[in-house]
PDB file of C-alpha atoms in Angstrom:
ATOM      1  CA  UNK O   9      13.238  -6.228  14.581  1.00 62.00           C
ATOM      2  CA  UNK O  10      10.729  -8.380  12.725  1.00 73.00           C
ATOM      3  CA  UNK O  11       8.717  -6.628  10.082  1.00 93.00           C
ATOM      4  CA  UNK O  12       5.209  -7.554   9.024  1.00 96.00           C
ATOM      5  CA  UNK O  13       4.834 -11.294   8.595  1.00 97.00           C
ATOM      6  CA  UNK O  14       2.055 -13.056   6.733  1.00 97.00           C
ATOM      7  CA  UNK O  15       1.017 -16.675   6.382  1.00 97.00           C
ATOM      8  CA  UNK O  16       0.595 -18.730   4.368  1.00 97.00           C
ATOM      9  CA  UNK O  17       2.654 -17.396   1.481  1.00 96.00           C
ATOM     10  CA  UNK O  18       0.750 -19.382  -1.135  1.00 96.00           C
ATOM     11  CA  UNK O  19      -2.454 -21.366  -1.098  1.00 97.00           C
ATOM     12  CA  UNK O  20      -4.912 -22.882  -3.519  1.00 98.00           C
ATOM     13  CA  UNK O  21      -8.639 -23.192  -2.863  1.00 98.00           C
ATOM     14  CA  UNK O  22     -11.672 -24.134  -4.894  1.00 98.00           C
ATOM     15  CA  UNK O  23     -14.793 -22.068  -5.489  1.00 98.00           C
ATOM     16  CA  UNK O  24     -17.148 -21.962  -2.532  1.00 97.00           C
ATOM     17  CA  UNK O  25     -14.491 -22.741   0.045  1.00 98.00           C
ATOM     18  CA  UNK O  26     -13.401 -20.473   2.863  1.00 98.00           C
ATOM     19  CA  UNK O  27      -9.920 -19.154   3.575  1.00 98.00           C
ATOM     20  CA  UNK O  28      -8.167 -17.549   6.537  1.00 98.00           C
ATOM     21  CA  UNK O  29      -5.039 -15.458   6.124  1.00 98.00           C
ATOM     22  CA  UNK O  30      -2.890 -14.317   9.016  1.00 98.00           C
ATOM     23  CA  UNK O  31      -0.764 -11.277   9.740  1.00 98.00           C
ATOM     24  CA  UNK O  32       1.581 -10.224  12.514  1.00 97.00           C
ATOM     25  CA  UNK O  33       2.299  -6.498  12.511  1.00 96.00           C
ATOM     26  CA  UNK O  34       5.677  -4.888  12.869  1.00 94.00           C
ATOM     27  CA  UNK O  35       6.854  -4.622  16.461  1.00 93.00           C
ATOM     28  CA  UNK O  36       5.376  -1.553  18.120  1.00 90.00           C
ATOM     29  CA  UNK O  37       2.527  -1.212  15.631  1.00 92.00           C
ATOM     30  CA  UNK O  38      -1.095  -1.475  16.701  1.00 92.00           C
ATOM     31  CA  UNK O  39      -3.060  -0.888  13.513  1.00 92.00           C
ATOM     32  CA  UNK O  40      -3.449  -3.413  10.711  1.00 94.00           C
ATOM     33  CA  UNK O  41      -4.858  -2.870   7.237  1.00 93.00           C
ATOM     34  CA  UNK O  42      -5.593  -5.456   4.555  1.00 96.00           C
ATOM     35  CA  UNK O  43      -5.335  -4.950   0.820  1.00 95.00           C
ATOM     36  CA  UNK O  44      -6.219  -7.113  -2.175  1.00 97.00           C
ATOM     37  CA  UNK O  45      -4.013  -6.865  -5.237  1.00 95.00           C
ATOM     38  CA  UNK O  46      -5.142  -8.481  -8.454  1.00 94.00           C
ATOM     39  CA  UNK O  47      -2.566  -9.185 -11.130  1.00 90.00           C
ATOM     40  CA  UNK O  48      -1.450  -5.966 -12.814  1.00 88.00           C
ATOM     41  CA  UNK O  49      -3.451  -3.723 -10.502  1.00 90.00           C
ATOM     42  CA  UNK O  50      -2.665  -1.556  -7.523  1.00 90.00           C
ATOM     43  CA  UNK O  51      -3.556  -2.753  -4.021  1.00 92.00           C
ATOM     44  CA  UNK O  52      -7.226  -2.240  -3.124  1.00 92.00           C
ATOM     45  CA  UNK O  53      -8.083  -1.351   0.476  1.00 91.00           C
ATOM     46  CA  UNK O  54     -10.249  -3.969   2.210  1.00 95.00           C
ATOM     47  CA  UNK O  55     -10.412  -2.830   5.837  1.00 93.00           C
ATOM     48  CA  UNK O  56      -8.437  -1.619   8.819  1.00 92.00           C
ATOM     49  CA  UNK O  57      -8.367  -2.837  12.420  1.00 93.00           C
ATOM     50  CA  UNK O  58      -7.426  -1.102  15.629  1.00 90.00           C
ATOM     51  CA  UNK O  59      -8.168  -2.152  19.198  1.00 90.00           C
ATOM     52  CA  UNK O  60      -9.761  -5.325  17.860  1.00 93.00           C
ATOM     53  CA  UNK O  61     -12.380  -3.366  15.950  1.00 93.00           C
ATOM     54  CA  UNK O  62     -12.892  -2.641  12.284  1.00 92.00           C
ATOM     55  CA  UNK O  63     -12.344   1.098  11.923  1.00 88.00           C
ATOM     56  CA  UNK O  64     -12.954   1.564   8.241  1.00 86.00           C
ATOM     57  CA  UNK O  65     -13.772  -0.527   5.244  1.00 91.00           C
ATOM     58  CA  UNK O  66     -13.308  -0.401   1.518  1.00 90.00           C
ATOM     59  CA  UNK O  67     -15.771  -1.479  -1.148  1.00 91.00           C
ATOM     60  CA  UNK O  68     -15.717  -5.215  -0.442  1.00 96.00           C
ATOM     61  CA  UNK O  69     -18.682  -7.537   0.222  1.00 97.00           C
ATOM     62  CA  UNK O  70     -19.482  -9.045   3.593  1.00 96.00           C
ATOM     63  CA  UNK O  71     -17.813 -12.282   2.482  1.00 98.00           C
ATOM     64  CA  UNK O  72     -14.644 -10.511   3.526  1.00 98.00           C
ATOM     65  CA  UNK O  73     -14.320 -10.295   7.271  1.00 97.00           C
ATOM     66  CA  UNK O  74     -11.524  -9.853   9.715  1.00 97.00           C
ATOM     67  CA  UNK O  75     -10.401  -9.985  13.250  1.00 97.00           C
ATOM     68  CA  UNK O  76      -7.692  -8.427  15.381  1.00 97.00           C
ATOM     69  CA  UNK O  77      -6.363 -10.098  18.478  1.00 97.00           C
ATOM     70  CA  UNK O  78      -5.127  -8.500  21.736  1.00 96.00           C
ATOM     71  CA  UNK O  79      -1.519  -8.944  20.555  1.00 95.00           C
ATOM     72  CA  UNK O  80      -2.413  -6.829  17.468  1.00 96.00           C
ATOM     73  CA  UNK O  81      -2.128  -9.721  15.026  1.00 97.00           C
ATOM     74  CA  UNK O  82      -4.941 -10.031  12.538  1.00 98.00           C
ATOM     75  CA  UNK O  83      -6.805 -12.469  10.348  1.00 98.00           C
ATOM     76  CA  UNK O  84      -8.601 -11.978   7.064  1.00 98.00           C
ATOM     77  CA  UNK O  85     -11.395 -14.419   6.294  1.00 98.00           C
ATOM     78  CA  UNK O  86     -13.019 -14.837   2.919  1.00 98.00           C
ATOM     79  CA  UNK O  87     -16.129 -17.018   2.600  1.00 97.00           C
ATOM     80  CA  UNK O  88     -17.741 -18.539  -0.478  1.00 98.00           C
ATOM     81  CA  UNK O  89     -14.664 -18.010  -2.610  1.00 98.00           C
ATOM     82  CA  UNK O  90     -15.078 -16.859  -6.183  1.00 98.00           C
ATOM     83  CA  UNK O  91     -12.607 -17.133  -9.037  1.00 97.00           C
ATOM     84  CA  UNK O  92     -12.261 -13.351  -8.873  1.00 97.00           C
ATOM     85  CA  UNK O  93     -10.914 -13.572  -5.341  1.00 98.00           C
ATOM     86  CA  UNK O  94      -7.631 -14.875  -6.736  1.00 97.00           C
ATOM     87  CA  UNK O  95      -5.088 -12.222  -5.796  1.00 97.00           C
ATOM     88  CA  UNK O  96      -2.166 -11.265  -3.611  1.00 96.00           C
ATOM     89  CA  UNK O  97      -3.465 -10.300  -0.172  1.00 98.00           C
ATOM     90  CA  UNK O  98      -1.313  -7.774   1.587  1.00 97.00           C
ATOM     91  CA  UNK O  99      -1.226  -6.827   5.224  1.00 97.00           C
ATOM     92  CA  UNK O 100       0.123  -3.455   6.308  1.00 94.00           C
ATOM     93  CA  UNK O 101       0.744  -2.108   9.774  1.00 94.00           C
ATOM     94  CA  UNK O 102       1.346   1.259  11.359  1.00 89.00           C
ATOM     95  CA  UNK O 103       1.146   2.934  14.738  1.00 86.00           C
ATOM     96  CA  UNK O 104      -2.033   4.808  15.561  1.00 77.00           C
ATOM     97  CA  UNK O 105      -1.420   8.517  15.326  1.00 71.00           C
ATOM     98  CA  UNK O 106       1.168   8.130  12.596  1.00 72.00           C
ATOM     99  CA  UNK O 107      -1.347   7.398   9.873  1.00 64.00           C
ATOM    100  CA  UNK O 108      -1.233  10.907   8.499  1.00 63.00           C
ATOM    101  CA  UNK O 109       2.305  10.475   7.308  1.00 65.00           C
ATOM    102  CA  UNK O 110       1.265   7.510   5.200  1.00 65.00           C
ATOM    103  CA  UNK O 111       4.178   5.295   6.126  1.00 80.00           C
ATOM    104  CA  UNK O 112       2.692   1.834   6.067  1.00 87.00           C
ATOM    105  CA  UNK O 113       4.806  -1.271   6.486  1.00 92.00           C
ATOM    106  CA  UNK O 114       3.721  -4.130   4.251  1.00 94.00           C
ATOM    107  CA  UNK O 115       4.227  -7.848   4.481  1.00 96.00           C
ATOM    108  CA  UNK O 116       5.203  -9.980   1.500  1.00 95.00           C
ATOM    109  CA  UNK O 117       1.626 -11.071   0.984  1.00 96.00           C
ATOM    110  CA  UNK O 118      -0.358 -14.274   0.688  1.00 97.00           C
ATOM    111  CA  UNK O 119      -0.967 -15.442  -2.872  1.00 97.00           C
ATOM    112  CA  UNK O 120      -4.444 -16.987  -3.111  1.00 98.00           C
ATOM    113  CA  UNK O 121      -5.465 -18.963  -6.173  1.00 98.00           C
ATOM    114  CA  UNK O 122      -9.108 -19.998  -6.501  1.00 98.00           C
ATOM    115  CA  UNK O 123      -9.827 -22.811  -8.956  1.00 96.00           C
TER     116      UNK O 123
ATOM    117  CA  UNK G   6     -11.826  11.451  -2.190  1.00 52.00           C
ATOM    118  CA  UNK G   7      -8.119  12.073  -2.533  1.00 54.00           C
ATOM    119  CA  UNK G   8      -7.008  10.584  -5.840  1.00 80.00           C
ATOM    120  CA  UNK G   9      -3.740  10.471  -7.673  1.00 89.00           C
ATOM    121  CA  UNK G  10      -2.856  10.256 -11.353  1.00 91.00           C
ATOM    122  CA  UNK G  11       0.454   8.931 -12.656  1.00 94.00           C
ATOM    123  CA  UNK G  12       1.845   7.846 -16.021  1.00 95.00           C
ATOM    124  CA  UNK G  13       1.177   4.177 -16.622  1.00 94.00           C
ATOM    125  CA  UNK G  14       4.714   3.300 -17.653  1.00 96.00           C
ATOM    126  CA  UNK G  15       8.184   4.714 -18.255  1.00 97.00           C
ATOM    127  CA  UNK G  16      11.412   3.374 -19.705  1.00 97.00           C
ATOM    128  CA  UNK G  17      14.884   4.541 -18.785  1.00 97.00           C
ATOM    129  CA  UNK G  18      18.499   3.467 -19.181  1.00 97.00           C
ATOM    130  CA  UNK G  19      20.927   2.577 -16.467  1.00 97.00           C
ATOM    131  CA  UNK G  20      22.693   5.560 -14.960  1.00 96.00           C
ATOM    132  CA  UNK G  21      20.015   8.054 -15.934  1.00 97.00           C
ATOM    133  CA  UNK G  22      17.926  10.134 -13.558  1.00 97.00           C
ATOM    134  CA  UNK G  23      14.241   9.245 -13.597  1.00 98.00           C
ATOM    135  CA  UNK G  24      11.463  11.647 -12.661  1.00 98.00           C
ATOM    136  CA  UNK G  25       7.939  10.362 -12.090  1.00 97.00           C
ATOM    137  CA  UNK G  26       5.241  12.972 -11.640  1.00 95.00           C
ATOM    138  CA  UNK G  27       2.008  12.442  -9.754  1.00 94.00           C
ATOM    139  CA  UNK G  28      -1.054  14.670  -9.889  1.00 94.00           C
ATOM    140  CA  UNK G  29      -3.215  15.093  -6.767  1.00 90.00           C
ATOM    141  CA  UNK G  30      -5.397  18.102  -7.461  1.00 90.00           C
ATOM    142  CA  UNK G  31      -7.703  17.734  -4.447  1.00 86.00           C
ATOM    143  CA  UNK G  32      -5.074  17.142  -1.790  1.00 87.00           C
ATOM    144  CA  UNK G  33      -6.196  18.315   1.645  1.00 84.00           C
ATOM    145  CA  UNK G  34      -4.289  20.768   3.785  1.00 85.00           C
ATOM    146  CA  UNK G  35      -3.076  18.159   6.253  1.00 79.00           C
ATOM    147  CA  UNK G  36      -2.266  15.410   3.768  1.00 82.00           C
ATOM    148  CA  UNK G  37       1.221  14.100   3.265  1.00 86.00           C
ATOM    149  CA  UNK G  38       2.407  12.653  -0.040  1.00 89.00           C
ATOM    150  CA  UNK G  39       3.968   9.214   0.095  1.00 90.00           C
ATOM    151  CA  UNK G  40       5.687   7.096  -2.532  1.00 94.00           C
ATOM    152  CA  UNK G  41       6.037   3.329  -2.544  1.00 95.00           C
ATOM    153  CA  UNK G  42       8.025   0.884  -4.654  1.00 97.00           C
ATOM    154  CA  UNK G  43       6.783  -2.599  -5.429  1.00 96.00           C
ATOM    155  CA  UNK G  44       8.567  -5.542  -7.013  1.00 95.00           C
ATOM    156  CA  UNK G  45       6.582  -8.467  -8.468  1.00 89.00           C
ATOM    157  CA  UNK G  46       4.977 -10.711  -5.849  1.00 85.00           C
ATOM    158  CA  UNK G  47       6.231  -8.548  -2.979  1.00 90.00           C
ATOM    159  CA  UNK G  48       4.566  -6.017  -0.729  1.00 93.00           C
ATOM    160  CA  UNK G  49       5.026  -2.303  -1.449  1.00 94.00           C
ATOM    161  CA  UNK G  50       8.010  -0.700   0.207  1.00 94.00           C
ATOM    162  CA  UNK G  51       8.023   2.850   1.523  1.00 92.00           C
ATOM    163  CA  UNK G  52      10.410   5.104  -0.399  1.00 94.00           C
ATOM    164  CA  UNK G  53       9.846   8.676   0.691  1.00 93.00           C
ATOM    165  CA  UNK G  54       7.252  11.047   2.029  1.00 91.00           C
ATOM    166  CA  UNK G  55       6.876  14.806   2.110  1.00 91.00           C
ATOM    167  CA  UNK G  56       4.546  17.686   2.793  1.00 90.00           C
ATOM    168  CA  UNK G  57       6.022  20.580   0.834  1.00 90.00           C
ATOM    169  CA  UNK G  58       9.149  21.776  -0.981  1.00 90.00           C
ATOM    170  CA  UNK G  59      11.876  19.157  -1.262  1.00 95.00           C
ATOM    171  CA  UNK G  60      12.700  16.037   0.676  1.00 94.00           C
ATOM    172  CA  UNK G  61      15.743  13.867   0.075  1.00 95.00           C
ATOM    173  CA  UNK G  62      16.828  10.550   1.518  1.00 93.00           C
ATOM    174  CA  UNK G  63      19.396   7.951   0.572  1.00 93.00           C
ATOM    175  CA  UNK G  64      17.371   6.549  -2.308  1.00 93.00           C
ATOM    176  CA  UNK G  65      15.258   9.359  -3.763  1.00 96.00           C
ATOM    177  CA  UNK G  66      14.164  12.966  -3.745  1.00 97.00           C
ATOM    178  CA  UNK G  67      10.646  14.281  -3.666  1.00 97.00           C
ATOM    179  CA  UNK G  68       9.768  17.667  -5.107  1.00 97.00           C
ATOM    180  CA  UNK G  69       6.483  19.321  -4.142  1.00 96.00           C
ATOM    181  CA  UNK G  70       5.498  22.713  -5.573  1.00 96.00           C
ATOM    182  CA  UNK G  71       3.890  25.391  -3.452  1.00 95.00           C
ATOM    183  CA  UNK G  72       0.326  24.541  -4.507  1.00 94.00           C
ATOM    184  CA  UNK G  73       0.936  20.853  -3.620  1.00 94.00           C
ATOM    185  CA  UNK G  74      -1.293  19.697  -6.470  1.00 94.00           C
ATOM    186  CA  UNK G  75       1.467  17.532  -7.857  1.00 94.00           C
ATOM    187  CA  UNK G  76       4.699  15.922  -6.781  1.00 95.00           C
ATOM    188  CA  UNK G  77       7.728  14.462  -8.539  1.00 97.00           C
ATOM    189  CA  UNK G  78       9.703  11.460  -7.398  1.00 97.00           C
ATOM    190  CA  UNK G  79      13.302  11.648  -8.583  1.00 98.00           C
ATOM    191  CA  UNK G  80      15.490   8.541  -8.706  1.00 97.00           C
ATOM    192  CA  UNK G  81      19.141   9.398  -9.352  1.00 94.00           C
ATOM    193  CA  UNK G  82      21.254   7.146 -11.546  1.00 93.00           C
ATOM    194  CA  UNK G  83      18.853   4.215 -11.800  1.00 96.00           C
ATOM    195  CA  UNK G  84      20.042   0.643 -12.123  1.00 96.00           C
ATOM    196  CA  UNK G  85      18.357  -2.499 -13.430  1.00 96.00           C
ATOM    197  CA  UNK G  86      17.242  -3.313  -9.893  1.00 95.00           C
ATOM    198  CA  UNK G  87      15.080  -0.176  -9.843  1.00 96.00           C
ATOM    199  CA  UNK G  88      12.715  -1.809 -12.339  1.00 97.00           C
ATOM    200  CA  UNK G  89       9.467  -1.857 -10.380  1.00 97.00           C
ATOM    201  CA  UNK G  90       6.062  -0.250  -9.993  1.00 97.00           C
ATOM    202  CA  UNK G  91       6.015   3.084  -8.204  1.00 98.00           C
ATOM    203  CA  UNK G  92       2.905   4.319  -6.406  1.00 95.00           C
ATOM    204  CA  UNK G  93       2.059   7.814  -5.271  1.00 93.00           C
ATOM    205  CA  UNK G  94      -0.367   8.017  -2.344  1.00 89.00           C
ATOM    206  CA  UNK G  95      -2.223  10.773  -0.607  1.00 86.00           C
ATOM    207  CA  UNK G  96      -4.132  10.111   2.597  1.00 74.00           C
ATOM    208  CA  UNK G  97      -7.926  10.348   2.547  1.00 68.00           C
ATOM    209  CA  UNK G  98      -9.106  11.631   5.917  1.00 65.00           C
ATOM    210  CA  UNK G  99     -12.072   9.582   7.105  1.00 64.00           C
ATOM    211  CA  UNK G 100     -12.864  11.455  10.288  1.00 62.00           C
ATOM    212  CA  UNK G 101     -12.009  10.640  13.908  1.00 60.00           C
ATOM    213  CA  UNK G 102      -8.339  10.794  13.007  1.00 58.00           C
ATOM    214  CA  UNK G 103      -8.441   7.860  10.625  1.00 64.00           C
ATOM    215  CA  UNK G 104      -6.952   7.800   7.177  1.00 69.00           C
ATOM    216  CA  UNK G 105      -7.486   5.497   4.234  1.00 73.00           C
ATOM    217  CA  UNK G 106      -4.760   5.161   1.651  1.00 77.00           C
ATOM    218  CA  UNK G 107      -5.867   4.528  -1.891  1.00 78.00           C
ATOM    219  CA  UNK G 108      -3.417   3.078  -4.356  1.00 83.00           C
ATOM    220  CA  UNK G 109      -3.749   3.936  -8.013  1.00 80.00           C
ATOM    221  CA  UNK G 110      -2.450   1.791 -10.828  1.00 83.00           C
ATOM    222  CA  UNK G 111       1.080   3.103 -10.312  1.00 94.00           C
ATOM    223  CA  UNK G 112       3.877   3.753 -12.805  1.00 97.00           C
ATOM    224  CA  UNK G 113       5.729   0.767 -14.209  1.00 97.00           C
ATOM    225  CA  UNK G 114       9.358   1.766 -14.544  1.00 98.00           C
ATOM    226  CA  UNK G 115      11.553  -0.385 -16.740  1.00 97.00           C
ATOM    227  CA  UNK G 116      15.275   0.239 -16.609  1.00 97.00           C
ATOM    228  CA  UNK G 117      17.174  -0.931 -19.665  1.00 96.00           C
ATOM    229  CA  UNK G 118      20.838  -1.858 -19.886  1.00 94.00           C
TER     230      UNK G 118
END
């Protein structure tokens, strides 16, 4: 049973560029959340997708956008990259209705470095 | 907004029991308490979750007092491989059945030989 998979694992971009990160949820899961984790900090909630719609959003600018596909996979897009966007981007999945228990399954993350 | 407070760091020796306490004074009636473990450059991994009293699984125990305003993660007989950051989470109900989980800064546990 495949867990949450993310790609790419590492990437380097320059300021002003755009990046797309991808996530496939754990089998049987339909809800995907994205988190940003700066070095030495806890993961910060970006947004959550269900049924191809953004259900809730954290305190991130509109440069951060996402998409969920019919197969429940998801993309995170970041435009006009800033140095401060350098972080580990984590994808987490769960099954709708089981959110209350808080058991999220995380991928290994995509490490983005902005130069 | 459900928020948690944990010690920033702890040191322990191999073979000892480690207890990490988390404060969540404004926990809501329906909220569960969940703990995660994270190693460097990896995603957090679910450890244990509970609602009240005591929960035990193969890796940890979780103690929750009656008022549920705090919880304690207990790791029995830690080893060097338990060196990690441990996060305590409480769900923040957003309405329409949706929850948002807010991570704090976590507790950095260092296990010494």
